[in-house]
Amino acid sequence: MSNAFDIGARLLYRDALLLVIDKPAGLPVHPGPRGGETLTDHLDALRFGLPRRPEAAHRLDRDTSGCLALGRHAKALARLGKLFSGSGVDKTYWAIVEGGPAEEAGRIDLPLARRSDDPRSWWMKADPAGDPSMTHWRVLGRAGGRTWLELKPVTGRTHQLRVHCAASGWPILGDAIYGGAPRGSALHLHARTLSIPLYPKRDAITVTAPPPPHIAEAVAPLAAQAAISRAPS
């Protein structure tokens, strides 16, 4: 990323309370201890006449691409915060994993805790004494020793999808923390869709982000094989 990064071109949805952008992989949302460029550096470009910049209403890992919701002002952030902290928002992710489950769909119910007491560390581990964490998954395609999964987190723990997949025996492709990928690999995890019931008397706002090139390339053979499998014999 650079200051030439055009965040406006990645705007997927806009109304008086909410913006949804397609966050690129590799760009952290908030400043960290090491400094460097963050999404926050670019949010002034999304004021659209308001006195303050929008702010992220939930977390999305630096290496995860896709839908990120922004509240346009304090009241909007408060309303979105309640939805995201509960179970009001339906979140759908795509992941390409190494290997894959034997079944076609299922649920991972595995508590998570931090690996370290160091407040600067966000690495997680499966821990029976940790916070309850649940993910629903469904197979979208299989080919070449990889599986394309749809993941729906019920809870929103840090690195939940990455730890749940790795602990199940099928780490996400490119995961250098919880899998065996080399450092600097592209993580194949994408926040595909958000469905946000922001307005009580309207349908939920549903926004979908296109997969970035590295995920689209990995999905192509899996989607092709899935189409062959579904074709009538």
Tab-separated table of C-alpha atoms in Angstrom:
chain	number	residue	atom	x	y	z
A	1	MET	CA	0.000	0.000	0.000
A	2	SER	CA	0.973	3.646	-0.337
A	3	ASN	CA	-0.523	7.094	-0.037
A	4	ALA	CA	-1.612	6.651	-3.654
A	5	PHE	CA	-4.026	3.925	-2.514
A	6	ASP	CA	-7.533	4.961	-3.609
A	7	ILE	CA	-9.888	4.005	-0.811
A	8	GLY	CA	-12.817	5.608	-2.619
A	9	ALA	CA	-12.506	3.030	-5.386
A	10	ARG	CA	-13.021	0.307	-2.784
A	11	LEU	CA	-16.292	1.701	-1.417
A	12	LEU	CA	-19.015	-0.951	-1.696
A	13	TYR	CA	-21.918	0.703	0.145
A	14	ARG	CA	-22.819	4.135	1.499
A	15	ASP	CA	-25.751	5.639	3.378
A	16	ALA	CA	-26.236	8.208	6.151
A	17	LEU	CA	-24.952	5.891	8.907
A	18	LEU	CA	-22.853	3.222	7.265
A	19	LEU	CA	-20.029	2.702	4.814
A	20	VAL	CA	-18.757	-0.704	3.736
A	21	ILE	CA	-15.396	-0.939	2.021
A	22	ASP	CA	-13.429	-3.770	0.447
A	23	LYS	CA	-10.335	-3.767	2.655
A	24	PRO	CA	-7.213	-4.991	0.855
A	25	ALA	CA	-5.156	-7.777	2.375
A	26	GLY	CA	-1.952	-6.577	4.023
A	27	LEU	CA	-3.344	-3.301	5.377
A	28	PRO	CA	-3.975	-3.195	9.148
A	29	VAL	CA	-7.094	-1.390	10.289
A	30	HIS	CA	-5.584	0.300	13.359
A	31	PRO	CA	-2.084	1.500	14.260
A	32	GLY	CA	0.096	-1.081	15.979
A	33	PRO	CA	3.248	-0.935	18.130
A	34	ARG	CA	5.477	-1.139	15.049
A	35	GLY	CA	3.863	1.842	13.336
A	36	GLY	CA	3.478	1.870	9.574
A	37	GLU	CA	0.597	2.532	7.216
A	38	THR	CA	-2.930	1.650	8.347
A	39	LEU	CA	-6.444	1.972	7.015
A	40	THR	CA	-6.974	4.863	9.442
A	41	ASP	CA	-4.510	6.933	7.389
A	42	HIS	CA	-6.988	6.905	4.494
A	43	LEU	CA	-10.347	7.388	6.217
A	44	ASP	CA	-10.474	11.188	5.878
A	45	ALA	CA	-11.200	10.615	2.189
A	46	LEU	CA	-14.509	9.005	3.192
A	47	ARG	CA	-16.014	11.892	5.176
A	48	PHE	CA	-18.360	12.894	2.327
A	49	GLY	CA	-19.086	16.252	3.945
A	50	LEU	CA	-19.206	15.146	7.571
A	51	PRO	CA	-16.922	16.879	10.113
A	52	ARG	CA	-15.205	13.669	11.236
A	53	ARG	CA	-13.875	10.631	9.470
A	54	PRO	CA	-15.698	7.306	9.744
A	55	GLU	CA	-14.310	4.586	12.001
A	56	ALA	CA	-14.259	0.796	11.807
A	57	ALA	CA	-17.238	-0.824	13.529
A	58	HIS	CA	-15.550	-4.233	13.941
A	59	ARG	CA	-12.214	-5.988	13.520
A	60	LEU	CA	-10.679	-7.475	10.392
A	61	ASP	CA	-7.172	-8.943	10.442
A	62	ARG	CA	-4.409	-7.194	8.522
A	63	ASP	CA	-3.991	-10.164	6.175
A	64	THR	CA	-7.720	-10.697	5.605
A	65	SER	CA	-9.397	-8.967	2.675
A	66	GLY	CA	-13.018	-8.027	2.135
A	67	CYS	CA	-16.036	-6.367	3.719
A	68	LEU	CA	-15.327	-3.927	6.535
A	69	ALA	CA	-18.141	-1.807	8.003
A	70	LEU	CA	-17.483	1.791	9.055
A	71	GLY	CA	-19.727	3.964	11.201
A	72	ARG	CA	-19.979	7.519	9.882
A	73	HIS	CA	-20.423	9.189	13.294
A	74	ALA	CA	-20.644	8.355	17.010
A	75	LYS	CA	-24.326	7.354	17.042
A	76	ALA	CA	-23.847	5.129	14.021
A	77	LEU	CA	-20.819	3.475	15.632
A	78	ALA	CA	-22.789	2.822	18.813
A	79	ARG	CA	-25.628	1.181	16.892
A	80	LEU	CA	-23.258	-0.901	14.796
A	81	GLY	CA	-21.235	-1.831	17.863
A	82	LYS	CA	-24.289	-3.384	19.507
A	83	LEU	CA	-25.051	-5.397	16.383
A	84	PHE	CA	-21.501	-6.672	15.946
A	85	SER	CA	-20.980	-7.441	19.643
A	86	GLY	CA	-24.112	-9.566	19.675
A	87	SER	CA	-25.260	-11.948	16.974
A	88	GLY	CA	-27.072	-9.381	14.843
A	89	VAL	CA	-24.676	-9.307	11.882
A	90	ASP	CA	-24.443	-12.266	9.518
A	91	LYS	CA	-20.806	-12.618	8.382
A	92	THR	CA	-19.690	-14.944	5.596
A	93	TYR	CA	-16.050	-15.647	4.752
A	94	TRP	CA	-14.330	-17.611	2.020
A	95	ALA	CA	-11.243	-19.625	2.881
A	96	ILE	CA	-8.991	-21.930	0.901
A	97	VAL	CA	-7.622	-24.582	3.248
A	98	GLU	CA	-4.963	-27.238	2.950
A	99	GLY	CA	-6.559	-30.671	2.925
A	100	GLY	CA	-10.085	-30.302	4.192
A	101	PRO	CA	-12.870	-31.912	6.198
A	102	ALA	CA	-14.301	-35.297	5.286
A	103	GLU	CA	-17.854	-34.016	5.668
A	104	GLU	CA	-19.631	-31.419	3.530
A	105	ALA	CA	-20.758	-29.154	6.365
A	106	GLY	CA	-20.392	-28.860	10.098
A	107	ARG	CA	-19.666	-26.766	13.139
A	108	ILE	CA	-16.508	-26.023	15.108
A	109	ASP	CA	-17.170	-25.354	18.784
A	110	LEU	CA	-13.761	-24.661	20.304
A	111	PRO	CA	-12.960	-22.116	23.062
A	112	LEU	CA	-10.039	-19.769	22.396
A	113	ALA	CA	-7.563	-17.922	24.604
A	114	ARG	CA	-4.441	-15.846	24.078
A	115	ARG	CA	-1.182	-17.742	23.795
A	116	SER	CA	0.606	-15.165	25.929
A	117	ASP	CA	-0.162	-12.753	28.752
A	118	ASP	CA	1.733	-10.080	26.833
A	119	PRO	CA	-0.935	-7.461	25.909
A	120	ARG	CA	0.946	-6.765	22.666
A	121	SER	CA	0.417	-10.322	21.468
A	122	TRP	CA	-2.793	-11.268	19.655
A	123	TRP	CA	-1.866	-14.854	18.802
A	124	MET	CA	-4.501	-17.298	19.996
A	125	LYS	CA	-4.777	-20.961	20.930
A	126	ALA	CA	-7.478	-23.539	21.516
A	127	ASP	CA	-8.066	-23.690	25.274
A	128	PRO	CA	-10.944	-25.396	27.150
A	129	ALA	CA	-10.770	-22.552	29.678
A	130	GLY	CA	-10.926	-19.879	26.972
A	131	ASP	CA	-13.802	-17.839	25.588
A	132	PRO	CA	-16.584	-19.761	23.816
A	133	SER	CA	-16.040	-19.691	20.047
A	134	MET	CA	-18.185	-21.205	17.316
A	135	THR	CA	-17.923	-21.360	13.539
A	136	HIS	CA	-20.258	-22.978	10.995
A	137	TRP	CA	-18.624	-24.198	7.783
A	138	ARG	CA	-19.677	-25.582	4.413
A	139	VAL	CA	-17.634	-27.034	1.554
A	140	LEU	CA	-17.957	-25.095	-1.708
A	141	GLY	CA	-15.390	-27.048	-3.722
A	142	ARG	CA	-12.473	-29.495	-3.579
A	143	ALA	CA	-9.518	-30.130	-5.888
A	144	GLY	CA	-5.791	-30.798	-5.779
A	145	GLY	CA	-5.571	-31.375	-2.034
A	146	ARG	CA	-7.281	-28.087	-1.199
A	147	THR	CA	-10.813	-27.187	-0.144
A	148	TRP	CA	-12.809	-24.020	-0.677
A	149	LEU	CA	-14.882	-23.322	2.420
A	150	GLU	CA	-17.666	-20.967	3.369
A	151	LEU	CA	-17.168	-19.970	7.012
A	152	LYS	CA	-19.790	-18.314	9.189
A	153	PRO	CA	-18.490	-17.235	12.607
A	154	VAL	CA	-21.134	-17.119	15.323
A	155	THR	CA	-18.700	-15.446	17.726
A	156	GLY	CA	-16.054	-12.877	16.810
A	157	ARG	CA	-12.871	-13.901	18.600
A	158	THR	CA	-9.462	-12.709	17.424
A	159	HIS	CA	-8.090	-15.023	14.704
A	160	GLN	CA	-11.077	-17.316	15.296
A	161	LEU	CA	-11.380	-18.693	11.775
A	162	ARG	CA	-7.648	-19.227	11.431
A	163	VAL	CA	-7.338	-21.110	14.722
A	164	HIS	CA	-10.520	-23.123	14.183
A	165	CYS	CA	-9.393	-24.297	10.753
A	166	ALA	CA	-5.852	-25.102	11.891
A	167	ALA	CA	-7.048	-26.939	15.007
A	168	SER	CA	-9.381	-29.007	12.807
A	169	GLY	CA	-6.423	-30.216	10.750
A	170	TRP	CA	-6.934	-28.034	7.702
A	171	PRO	CA	-5.066	-24.711	8.092
A	172	ILE	CA	-5.886	-21.805	5.823
A	173	LEU	CA	-3.575	-21.574	2.835
A	174	GLY	CA	-0.859	-18.984	3.392
A	175	ASP	CA	-1.237	-18.875	7.192
A	176	ALA	CA	2.276	-18.407	8.582
A	177	ILE	CA	1.086	-18.202	12.213
A	178	TYR	CA	-1.259	-21.163	12.584
A	179	GLY	CA	-0.243	-23.167	9.516
A	180	GLY	CA	3.051	-24.103	7.918
A	181	ALA	CA	3.256	-21.336	5.311
A	182	PRO	CA	6.467	-19.300	4.955
A	183	ARG	CA	6.472	-15.833	6.492
A	184	GLY	CA	5.049	-13.280	4.061
A	185	SER	CA	2.697	-15.719	2.317
A	186	ALA	CA	-0.681	-14.452	1.128
A	187	LEU	CA	-3.432	-15.538	3.500
A	188	HIS	CA	-6.387	-17.035	1.616
A	189	LEU	CA	-9.150	-15.670	3.845
A	190	HIS	CA	-11.714	-13.217	2.518
A	191	ALA	CA	-14.644	-11.475	4.242
A	192	ARG	CA	-17.076	-12.196	1.435
A	193	THR	CA	-20.417	-10.846	2.718
A	194	LEU	CA	-21.872	-8.751	5.531
A	195	SER	CA	-25.610	-8.675	6.213
A	196	ILE	CA	-26.419	-5.909	8.703
A	197	PRO	CA	-29.955	-5.329	10.076
A	198	LEU	CA	-29.250	-1.653	10.710
A	199	TYR	CA	-32.757	-0.276	10.184
A	200	PRO	CA	-35.616	-1.975	12.086
A	201	LYS	CA	-38.274	-1.515	9.397
A	202	ARG	CA	-36.093	-2.407	6.411
A	203	ASP	CA	-34.425	-5.518	5.115
A	204	ALA	CA	-30.886	-6.133	6.264
A	205	ILE	CA	-28.180	-4.366	4.252
A	206	THR	CA	-26.248	-7.089	2.428
A	207	VAL	CA	-22.897	-6.245	0.862
A	208	THR	CA	-20.540	-8.579	-1.010
A	209	ALA	CA	-16.854	-8.015	-1.771
A	210	PRO	CA	-15.208	-9.560	-4.850
A	211	PRO	CA	-12.298	-11.887	-4.063
A	212	PRO	CA	-8.827	-10.404	-4.556
A	213	PRO	CA	-6.665	-11.863	-7.339
A	214	HIS	CA	-4.783	-14.409	-5.193
A	215	ILE	CA	-8.026	-15.882	-3.866
A	216	ALA	CA	-9.847	-15.731	-7.208
A	217	GLU	CA	-6.957	-17.649	-8.765
A	218	ALA	CA	-7.097	-20.326	-6.067
A	219	VAL	CA	-10.895	-20.589	-6.245
A	220	ALA	CA	-11.042	-21.099	-10.031
A	221	PRO	CA	-9.997	-24.799	-10.176
A	222	LEU	CA	-12.039	-25.584	-7.074
A	223	ALA	CA	-15.145	-23.970	-8.561
A	224	ALA	CA	-14.581	-25.784	-11.863
A	225	GLN	CA	-14.323	-29.135	-10.097
A	226	ALA	CA	-17.420	-28.366	-8.038
A	227	ALA	CA	-19.352	-27.615	-11.244
A	228	ILE	CA	-18.235	-30.940	-12.742
A	229	SER	CA	-19.277	-32.792	-9.583
A	230	ARG	CA	-22.733	-31.220	-9.666
A	231	ALA	CA	-23.297	-31.883	-13.370
A	232	PRO	CA	-25.837	-34.642	-14.105
A	233	SER	CA	-24.225	-37.922	-15.186
